[in-house]
PDB file of C-alpha atoms in Angstrom:
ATOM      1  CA  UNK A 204       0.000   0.000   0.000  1.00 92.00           C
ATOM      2  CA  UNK A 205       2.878   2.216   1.192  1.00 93.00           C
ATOM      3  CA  UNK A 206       4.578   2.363  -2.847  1.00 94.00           C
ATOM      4  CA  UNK A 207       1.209   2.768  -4.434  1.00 96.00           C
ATOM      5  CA  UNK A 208       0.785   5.697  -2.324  1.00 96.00           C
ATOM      6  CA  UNK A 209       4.091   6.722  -3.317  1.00 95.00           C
ATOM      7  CA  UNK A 210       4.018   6.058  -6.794  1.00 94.00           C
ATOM      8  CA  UNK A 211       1.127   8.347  -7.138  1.00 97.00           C
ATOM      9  CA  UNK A 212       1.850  11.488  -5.113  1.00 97.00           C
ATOM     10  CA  UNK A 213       5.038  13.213  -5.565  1.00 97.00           C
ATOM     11  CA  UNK A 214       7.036  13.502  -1.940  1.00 97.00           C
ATOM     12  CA  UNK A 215       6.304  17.448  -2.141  1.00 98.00           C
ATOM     13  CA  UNK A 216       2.574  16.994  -1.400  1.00 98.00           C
ATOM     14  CA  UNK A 217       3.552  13.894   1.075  1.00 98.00           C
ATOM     15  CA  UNK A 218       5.686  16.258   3.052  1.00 98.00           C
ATOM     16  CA  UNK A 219       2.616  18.493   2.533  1.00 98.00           C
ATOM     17  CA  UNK A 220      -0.069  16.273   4.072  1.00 98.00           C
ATOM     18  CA  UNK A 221       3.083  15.848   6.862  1.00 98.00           C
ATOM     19  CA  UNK A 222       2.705  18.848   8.072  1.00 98.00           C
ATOM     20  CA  UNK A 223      -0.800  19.274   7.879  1.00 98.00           C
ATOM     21  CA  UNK A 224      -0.799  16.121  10.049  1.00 98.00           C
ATOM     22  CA  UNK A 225       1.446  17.087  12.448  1.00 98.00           C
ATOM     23  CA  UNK A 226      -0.255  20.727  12.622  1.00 98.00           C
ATOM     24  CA  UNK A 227      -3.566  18.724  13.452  1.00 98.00           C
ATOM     25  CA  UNK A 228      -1.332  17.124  16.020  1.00 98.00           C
ATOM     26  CA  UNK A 229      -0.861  20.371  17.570  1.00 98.00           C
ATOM     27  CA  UNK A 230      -4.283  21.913  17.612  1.00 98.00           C
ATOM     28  CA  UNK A 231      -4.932  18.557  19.341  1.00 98.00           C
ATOM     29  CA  UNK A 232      -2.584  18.879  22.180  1.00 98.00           C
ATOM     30  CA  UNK A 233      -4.001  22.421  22.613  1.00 98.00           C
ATOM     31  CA  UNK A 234      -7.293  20.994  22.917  1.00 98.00           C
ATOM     32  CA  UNK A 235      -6.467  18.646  25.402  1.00 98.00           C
ATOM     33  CA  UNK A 236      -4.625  21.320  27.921  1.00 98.00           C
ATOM     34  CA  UNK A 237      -7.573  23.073  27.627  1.00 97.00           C
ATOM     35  CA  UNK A 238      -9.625  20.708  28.589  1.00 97.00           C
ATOM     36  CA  UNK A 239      -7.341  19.629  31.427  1.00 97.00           C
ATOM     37  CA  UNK A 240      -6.263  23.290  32.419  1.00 96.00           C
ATOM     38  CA  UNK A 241     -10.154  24.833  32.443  1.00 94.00           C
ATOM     39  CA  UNK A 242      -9.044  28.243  32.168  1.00 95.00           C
ATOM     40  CA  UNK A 243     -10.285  28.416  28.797  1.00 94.00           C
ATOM     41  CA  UNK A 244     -13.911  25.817  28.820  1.00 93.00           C
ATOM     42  CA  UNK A 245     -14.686  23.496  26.135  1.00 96.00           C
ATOM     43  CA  UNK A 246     -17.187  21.219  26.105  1.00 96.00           C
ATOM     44  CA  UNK A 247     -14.859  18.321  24.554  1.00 97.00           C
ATOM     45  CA  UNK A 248     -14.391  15.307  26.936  1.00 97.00           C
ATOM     46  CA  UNK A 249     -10.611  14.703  28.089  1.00 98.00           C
ATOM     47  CA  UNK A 250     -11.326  10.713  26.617  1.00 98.00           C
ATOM     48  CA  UNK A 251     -12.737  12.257  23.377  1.00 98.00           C
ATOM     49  CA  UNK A 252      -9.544  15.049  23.216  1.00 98.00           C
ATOM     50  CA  UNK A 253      -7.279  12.429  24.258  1.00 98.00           C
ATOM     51  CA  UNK A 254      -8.431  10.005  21.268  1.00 98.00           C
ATOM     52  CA  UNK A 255      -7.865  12.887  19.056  1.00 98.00           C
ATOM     53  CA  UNK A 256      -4.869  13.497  20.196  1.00 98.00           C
ATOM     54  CA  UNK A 257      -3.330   9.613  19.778  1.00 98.00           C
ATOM     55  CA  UNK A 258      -5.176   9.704  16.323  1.00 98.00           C
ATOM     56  CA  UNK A 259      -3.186  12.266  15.097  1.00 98.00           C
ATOM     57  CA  UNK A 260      -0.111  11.194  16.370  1.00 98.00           C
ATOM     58  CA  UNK A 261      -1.033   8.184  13.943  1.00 98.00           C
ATOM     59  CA  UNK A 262      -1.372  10.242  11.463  1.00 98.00           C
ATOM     60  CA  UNK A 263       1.457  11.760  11.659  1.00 97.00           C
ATOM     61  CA  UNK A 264       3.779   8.862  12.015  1.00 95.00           C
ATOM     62  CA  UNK A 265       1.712   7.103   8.894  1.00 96.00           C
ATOM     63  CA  UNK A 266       3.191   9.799   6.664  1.00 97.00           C
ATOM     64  CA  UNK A 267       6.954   9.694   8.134  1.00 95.00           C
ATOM     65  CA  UNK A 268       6.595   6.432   7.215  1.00 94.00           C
ATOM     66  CA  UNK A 269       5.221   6.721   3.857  1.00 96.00           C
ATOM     67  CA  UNK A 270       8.191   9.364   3.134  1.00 96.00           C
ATOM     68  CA  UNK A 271      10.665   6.666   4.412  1.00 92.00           C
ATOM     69  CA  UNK A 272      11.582   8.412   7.331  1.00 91.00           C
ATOM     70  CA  UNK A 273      10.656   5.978   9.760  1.00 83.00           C
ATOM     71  CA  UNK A 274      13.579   4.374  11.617  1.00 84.00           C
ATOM     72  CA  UNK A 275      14.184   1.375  13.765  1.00 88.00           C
ATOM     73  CA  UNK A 276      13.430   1.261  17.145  1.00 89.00           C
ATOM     74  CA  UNK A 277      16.990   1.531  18.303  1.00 95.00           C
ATOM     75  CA  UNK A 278      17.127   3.644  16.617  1.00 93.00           C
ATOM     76  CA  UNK A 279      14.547   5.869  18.034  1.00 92.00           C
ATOM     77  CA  UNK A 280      15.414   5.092  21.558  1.00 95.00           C
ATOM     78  CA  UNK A 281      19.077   6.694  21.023  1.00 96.00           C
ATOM     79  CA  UNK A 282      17.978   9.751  20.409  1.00 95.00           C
ATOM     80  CA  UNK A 283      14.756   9.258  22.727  1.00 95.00           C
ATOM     81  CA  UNK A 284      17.562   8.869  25.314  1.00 96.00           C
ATOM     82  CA  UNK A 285      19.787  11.399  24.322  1.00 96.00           C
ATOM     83  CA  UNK A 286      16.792  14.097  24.183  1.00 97.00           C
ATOM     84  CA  UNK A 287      15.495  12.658  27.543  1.00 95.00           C
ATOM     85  CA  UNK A 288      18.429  13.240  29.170  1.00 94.00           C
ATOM     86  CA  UNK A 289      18.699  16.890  27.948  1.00 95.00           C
ATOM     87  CA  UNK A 290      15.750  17.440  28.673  1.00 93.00           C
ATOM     88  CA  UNK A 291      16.201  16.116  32.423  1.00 93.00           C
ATOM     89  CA  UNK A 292      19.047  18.470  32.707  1.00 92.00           C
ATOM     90  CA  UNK A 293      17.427  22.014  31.879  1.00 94.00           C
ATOM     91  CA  UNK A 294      14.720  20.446  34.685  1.00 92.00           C
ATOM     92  CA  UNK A 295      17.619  20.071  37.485  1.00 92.00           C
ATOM     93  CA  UNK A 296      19.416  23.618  36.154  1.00 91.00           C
ATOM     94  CA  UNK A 297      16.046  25.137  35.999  1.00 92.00           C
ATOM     95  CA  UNK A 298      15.821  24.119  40.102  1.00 87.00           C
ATOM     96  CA  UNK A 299      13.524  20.937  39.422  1.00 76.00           C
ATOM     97  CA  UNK A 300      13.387  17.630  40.635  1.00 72.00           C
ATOM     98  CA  UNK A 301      16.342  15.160  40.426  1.00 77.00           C
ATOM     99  CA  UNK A 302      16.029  12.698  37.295  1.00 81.00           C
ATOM    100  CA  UNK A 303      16.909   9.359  37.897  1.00 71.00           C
ATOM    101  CA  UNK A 304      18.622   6.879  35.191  1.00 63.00           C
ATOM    102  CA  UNK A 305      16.508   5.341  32.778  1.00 56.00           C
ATOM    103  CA  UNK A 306      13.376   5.926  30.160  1.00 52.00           C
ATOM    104  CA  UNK A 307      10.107   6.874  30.805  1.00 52.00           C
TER     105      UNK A 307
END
């Protein structure tokens, strides 16, 4: 299914319908805080916002793979790791909690 969708869209409108994926990825994450931070009411269930939110992840990671970009999963976990632990550190120098070792 993957080359047929290839062979008939040229990879400038897959990286197209990419980002359009990943932007709906975004608007859902939005929707969700709102829902969970209440500042700002909607009348969108945290179940239904967080179903929108894991479909659109989908999405999203349907067309990396489509474009070829998907990569194995140790792959993925090297630089999950790597970015993890960055991101642990700007937590500690930011006056956060200490990070232990290990993935989510």
């Amino acid at each position: 299914m993957i080359e047929t969708i290839r062979d008939h869209l040229p990879v400038e409108e897959l990286l197209a319908m990419l980002a359009e994926e990943a932007t709906e990825l975004a608007h859902a994450a939005l929707k969700l805080r709102r829902v969970y931070d209440g500042t700002n009411p909607t009348p969108v269930k945290a179940s239904d916002a967080f179903a929108a939110l894991r479909e659109e992840l989908a999405d999203v990671r349907l067309c990396a793979r489509v474009l070829g970009l998907n990569q194995s999963q140790v792959e993925q976990d090297k630089i999950i790791d790597r970015k993890l632990a960055r991101w642990c550190e700007r937590l500690q120098e930011a006056g956060g909690a200490a990070c232990g070792k290990g993935r989510l």
